Amino acid sequence: SQQGEEDPQALSIQEGENATMNCSYKTSINNLQWYRQNSGRGLVHLILIRSNEREKHSGRLRVTLDTSKKSSSLLITASRAADTASYFCATDPVADSWGKLQFGAGTQVVVTP
Amino acid sequence: NAGVTQTPKFQVLKTGQSMTLQCAQDMNHNSMYWYRQDPGMGLRLIYYSASEGTTDKGEVPNGYNVSRLNKREFSLRLESAAPSQTSVYFCASSGSAGVPNEQFFGPGTRLTVL
């Protein structure tokens, strides 16, 4: 079963604009991670936010976590054509002590020059 | 460092054939994972190995077997391939299970079962 659900499923923006995508999940988590997947490639880790953190930044990425609403958001500021990819959230459920991640279906982002 | 490597990159099988997907990591990670990715879906965990010498089932283990050959290598075997196993398979590794850390992914194997 997929714990995380991303919204929207697809997003098309122009270079320089911000891109925001959301992730909702169902059960309590230890942490939530965001990954990027370029077409035909493996996933690349972007950022990890622990359950006791509310916001985290990494370069042009900003992640928020609201455990009361069981939701997270990923903001990419000043997007570039190279940001075109699928973005996945992955949750590490508390109920599972072995760090097995559960991935959502992803948000496909297209950034046009 | 190569990170996580997978072989082969592409494979076409006929229904009933068997094959083994190979995965190796050079990051001295304890934990390794096999996922499958189907169109429009996220990754689903097939099997994982929390540490050398241990393996356990994930969400979708039916039709697959695994071997953790040593700390570096984790293979996935399809004994009798079925069309429903057509997918992209990813291997991943992480430092230690139970410790919040990222997973590193291989480039994937695209498998088609006719």
JSON list of C-alpha atoms in Angstrom, two decimals, chain A residues 7-83:
[
{"chain": "A", "resi": 7, "resn": "ASP", "atom": "CA", "xyz": [-0.56, 16.39, -5.22]},
{"chain": "A", "resi": 8, "resn": "PRO", "atom": "CA", "xyz": [-0.69, 17.51, -7.97]},
{"chain": "A", "resi": 9, "resn": "GLN", "atom": "CA", "xyz": [0.08, 14.52, -10.19]},
{"chain": "A", "resi": 10, "resn": "ALA", "atom": "CA", "xyz": [1.59, 16.85, -12.77]},
{"chain": "A", "resi": 11, "resn": "LEU", "atom": "CA", "xyz": [2.82, 20.42, -12.80]},
{"chain": "A", "resi": 12, "resn": "SER", "atom": "CA", "xyz": [3.95, 22.59, -15.70]},
{"chain": "A", "resi": 13, "resn": "ILE", "atom": "CA", "xyz": [5.72, 25.88, -15.02]},
{"chain": "A", "resi": 14, "resn": "GLN", "atom": "CA", "xyz": [8.11, 28.32, -16.68]},
{"chain": "A", "resi": 15, "resn": "GLU", "atom": "CA", "xyz": [11.71, 28.87, -15.73]},
{"chain": "A", "resi": 16, "resn": "GLY", "atom": "CA", "xyz": [12.04, 31.24, -12.83]},
{"chain": "A", "resi": 17, "resn": "GLU", "atom": "CA", "xyz": [8.69, 30.34, -11.29]},
{"chain": "A", "resi": 18, "resn": "ASN", "atom": "CA", "xyz": [8.29, 28.45, -8.04]},
{"chain": "A", "resi": 19, "resn": "ALA", "atom": "CA", "xyz": [7.00, 24.89, -7.96]},
{"chain": "A", "resi": 20, "resn": "THR", "atom": "CA", "xyz": [5.09, 23.55, -4.97]},
{"chain": "A", "resi": 21, "resn": "MET", "atom": "CA", "xyz": [3.98, 19.98, -4.46]},
{"chain": "A", "resi": 22, "resn": "ASN", "atom": "CA", "xyz": [2.32, 18.34, -1.51]},
{"chain": "A", "resi": 23, "resn": "CYS", "atom": "CA", "xyz": [2.43, 14.94, 0.13]},
{"chain": "A", "resi": 24, "resn": "SER", "atom": "CA", "xyz": [-0.17, 13.47, 2.46]},
{"chain": "A", "resi": 25, "resn": "TYR", "atom": "CA", "xyz": [0.31, 10.31, 4.46]},
{"chain": "A", "resi": 26, "resn": "LYS", "atom": "CA", "xyz": [-1.77, 8.14, 6.75]},
{"chain": "A", "resi": 27, "resn": "THR", "atom": "CA", "xyz": [0.21, 6.84, 9.72]},
{"chain": "A", "resi": 28, "resn": "SER", "atom": "CA", "xyz": [2.73, 8.25, 12.18]},
{"chain": "A", "resi": 29, "resn": "ILE", "atom": "CA", "xyz": [6.22, 8.59, 10.79]},
{"chain": "A", "resi": 30, "resn": "ASN", "atom": "CA", "xyz": [9.84, 8.79, 11.96]},
{"chain": "A", "resi": 31, "resn": "ASN", "atom": "CA", "xyz": [10.81, 10.97, 9.03]},
{"chain": "A", "resi": 32, "resn": "LEU", "atom": "CA", "xyz": [9.74, 11.96, 5.54]},
{"chain": "A", "resi": 33, "resn": "GLN", "atom": "CA", "xyz": [12.07, 12.14, 2.55]},
{"chain": "A", "resi": 34, "resn": "TRP", "atom": "CA", "xyz": [11.84, 13.69, -0.89]},
{"chain": "A", "resi": 35, "resn": "TYR", "atom": "CA", "xyz": [13.47, 12.15, -3.94]},
{"chain": "A", "resi": 36, "resn": "ARG", "atom": "CA", "xyz": [13.86, 13.25, -7.55]},
{"chain": "A", "resi": 37, "resn": "GLN", "atom": "CA", "xyz": [13.81, 10.96, -10.57]},
{"chain": "A", "resi": 38, "resn": "ASN", "atom": "CA", "xyz": [14.95, 12.12, -13.97]},
{"chain": "A", "resi": 39, "resn": "SER", "atom": "CA", "xyz": [13.44, 10.25, -16.89]},
{"chain": "A", "resi": 40, "resn": "GLY", "atom": "CA", "xyz": [14.83, 6.74, -17.15]},
{"chain": "A", "resi": 41, "resn": "ARG", "atom": "CA", "xyz": [17.09, 7.12, -14.14]},
{"chain": "A", "resi": 42, "resn": "GLY", "atom": "CA", "xyz": [17.21, 5.98, -10.53]},
{"chain": "A", "resi": 43, "resn": "LEU", "atom": "CA", "xyz": [15.95, 8.12, -7.67]},
{"chain": "A", "resi": 44, "resn": "VAL", "atom": "CA", "xyz": [18.16, 10.72, -6.07]},
{"chain": "A", "resi": 45, "resn": "HIS", "atom": "CA", "xyz": [17.68, 11.79, -2.48]},
{"chain": "A", "resi": 46, "resn": "LEU", "atom": "CA", "xyz": [16.91, 15.49, -2.00]},
{"chain": "A", "resi": 47, "resn": "ILE", "atom": "CA", "xyz": [16.09, 16.09, 1.63]},
{"chain": "A", "resi": 48, "resn": "LEU", "atom": "CA", "xyz": [15.05, 14.34, 4.84]},
{"chain": "A", "resi": 49, "resn": "ILE", "atom": "CA", "xyz": [12.89, 15.94, 7.51]},
{"chain": "A", "resi": 50, "resn": "ARG", "atom": "CA", "xyz": [12.41, 14.29, 10.88]},
{"chain": "A", "resi": 51, "resn": "SER", "atom": "CA", "xyz": [9.06, 14.12, 12.64]},
{"chain": "A", "resi": 52, "resn": "ASN", "atom": "CA", "xyz": [10.14, 16.71, 15.23]},
{"chain": "A", "resi": 53, "resn": "GLU", "atom": "CA", "xyz": [11.15, 19.24, 12.56]},
{"chain": "A", "resi": 54, "resn": "ARG", "atom": "CA", "xyz": [8.77, 21.67, 10.91]},
{"chain": "A", "resi": 55, "resn": "GLU", "atom": "CA", "xyz": [10.85, 23.16, 8.11]},
{"chain": "A", "resi": 56, "resn": "LYS", "atom": "CA", "xyz": [14.09, 22.42, 6.35]},
{"chain": "A", "resi": 57, "resn": "HIS", "atom": "CA", "xyz": [16.04, 24.14, 3.59]},
{"chain": "A", "resi": 58, "resn": "SER", "atom": "CA", "xyz": [18.58, 22.88, 1.11]},
{"chain": "A", "resi": 59, "resn": "GLY", "atom": "CA", "xyz": [19.67, 25.30, -1.61]},
{"chain": "A", "resi": 60, "resn": "ARG", "atom": "CA", "xyz": [16.56, 26.18, -3.62]},
{"chain": "A", "resi": 61, "resn": "LEU", "atom": "CA", "xyz": [14.50, 23.53, -1.83]},
{"chain": "A", "resi": 62, "resn": "ARG", "atom": "CA", "xyz": [12.24, 24.17, 1.12]},
{"chain": "A", "resi": 63, "resn": "VAL", "atom": "CA", "xyz": [10.37, 21.36, 2.84]},
{"chain": "A", "resi": 64, "resn": "THR", "atom": "CA", "xyz": [7.70, 21.72, 5.49]},
{"chain": "A", "resi": 65, "resn": "LEU", "atom": "CA", "xyz": [6.16, 19.03, 7.65]},
{"chain": "A", "resi": 66, "resn": "ASP", "atom": "CA", "xyz": [2.89, 19.24, 9.56]},
{"chain": "A", "resi": 67, "resn": "THR", "atom": "CA", "xyz": [2.49, 16.06, 11.57]},
{"chain": "A", "resi": 68, "resn": "SER", "atom": "CA", "xyz": [-0.91, 17.12, 12.91]},
{"chain": "A", "resi": 69, "resn": "LYS", "atom": "CA", "xyz": [-2.24, 17.21, 9.34]},
{"chain": "A", "resi": 70, "resn": "LYS", "atom": "CA", "xyz": [0.00, 14.36, 8.19]},
{"chain": "A", "resi": 71, "resn": "SER", "atom": "CA", "xyz": [1.25, 16.40, 5.28]},
{"chain": "A", "resi": 72, "resn": "SER", "atom": "CA", "xyz": [4.43, 17.79, 3.79]},
{"chain": "A", "resi": 73, "resn": "SER", "atom": "CA", "xyz": [5.23, 20.22, 1.02]},
{"chain": "A", "resi": 74, "resn": "LEU", "atom": "CA", "xyz": [8.23, 20.65, -1.25]},
{"chain": "A", "resi": 75, "resn": "LEU", "atom": "CA", "xyz": [8.92, 24.07, -2.71]},
{"chain": "A", "resi": 76, "resn": "ILE", "atom": "CA", "xyz": [11.44, 24.56, -5.49]},
{"chain": "A", "resi": 77, "resn": "THR", "atom": "CA", "xyz": [12.23, 28.24, -5.90]},
{"chain": "A", "resi": 78, "resn": "ALA", "atom": "CA", "xyz": [13.41, 29.92, -9.12]},
{"chain": "A", "resi": 79, "resn": "SER", "atom": "CA", "xyz": [12.96, 26.72, -11.12]},
{"chain": "A", "resi": 80, "resn": "ARG", "atom": "CA", "xyz": [15.26, 25.77, -13.98]},
{"chain": "A", "resi": 81, "resn": "ALA", "atom": "CA", "xyz": [14.81, 23.50, -16.98]},
{"chain": "A", "resi": 82, "resn": "ALA", "atom": "CA", "xyz": [17.09, 21.01, -15.21]},
{"chain": "A", "resi": 83, "resn": "ASP", "atom": "CA", "xyz": [14.46, 20.67, -12.45]}
]
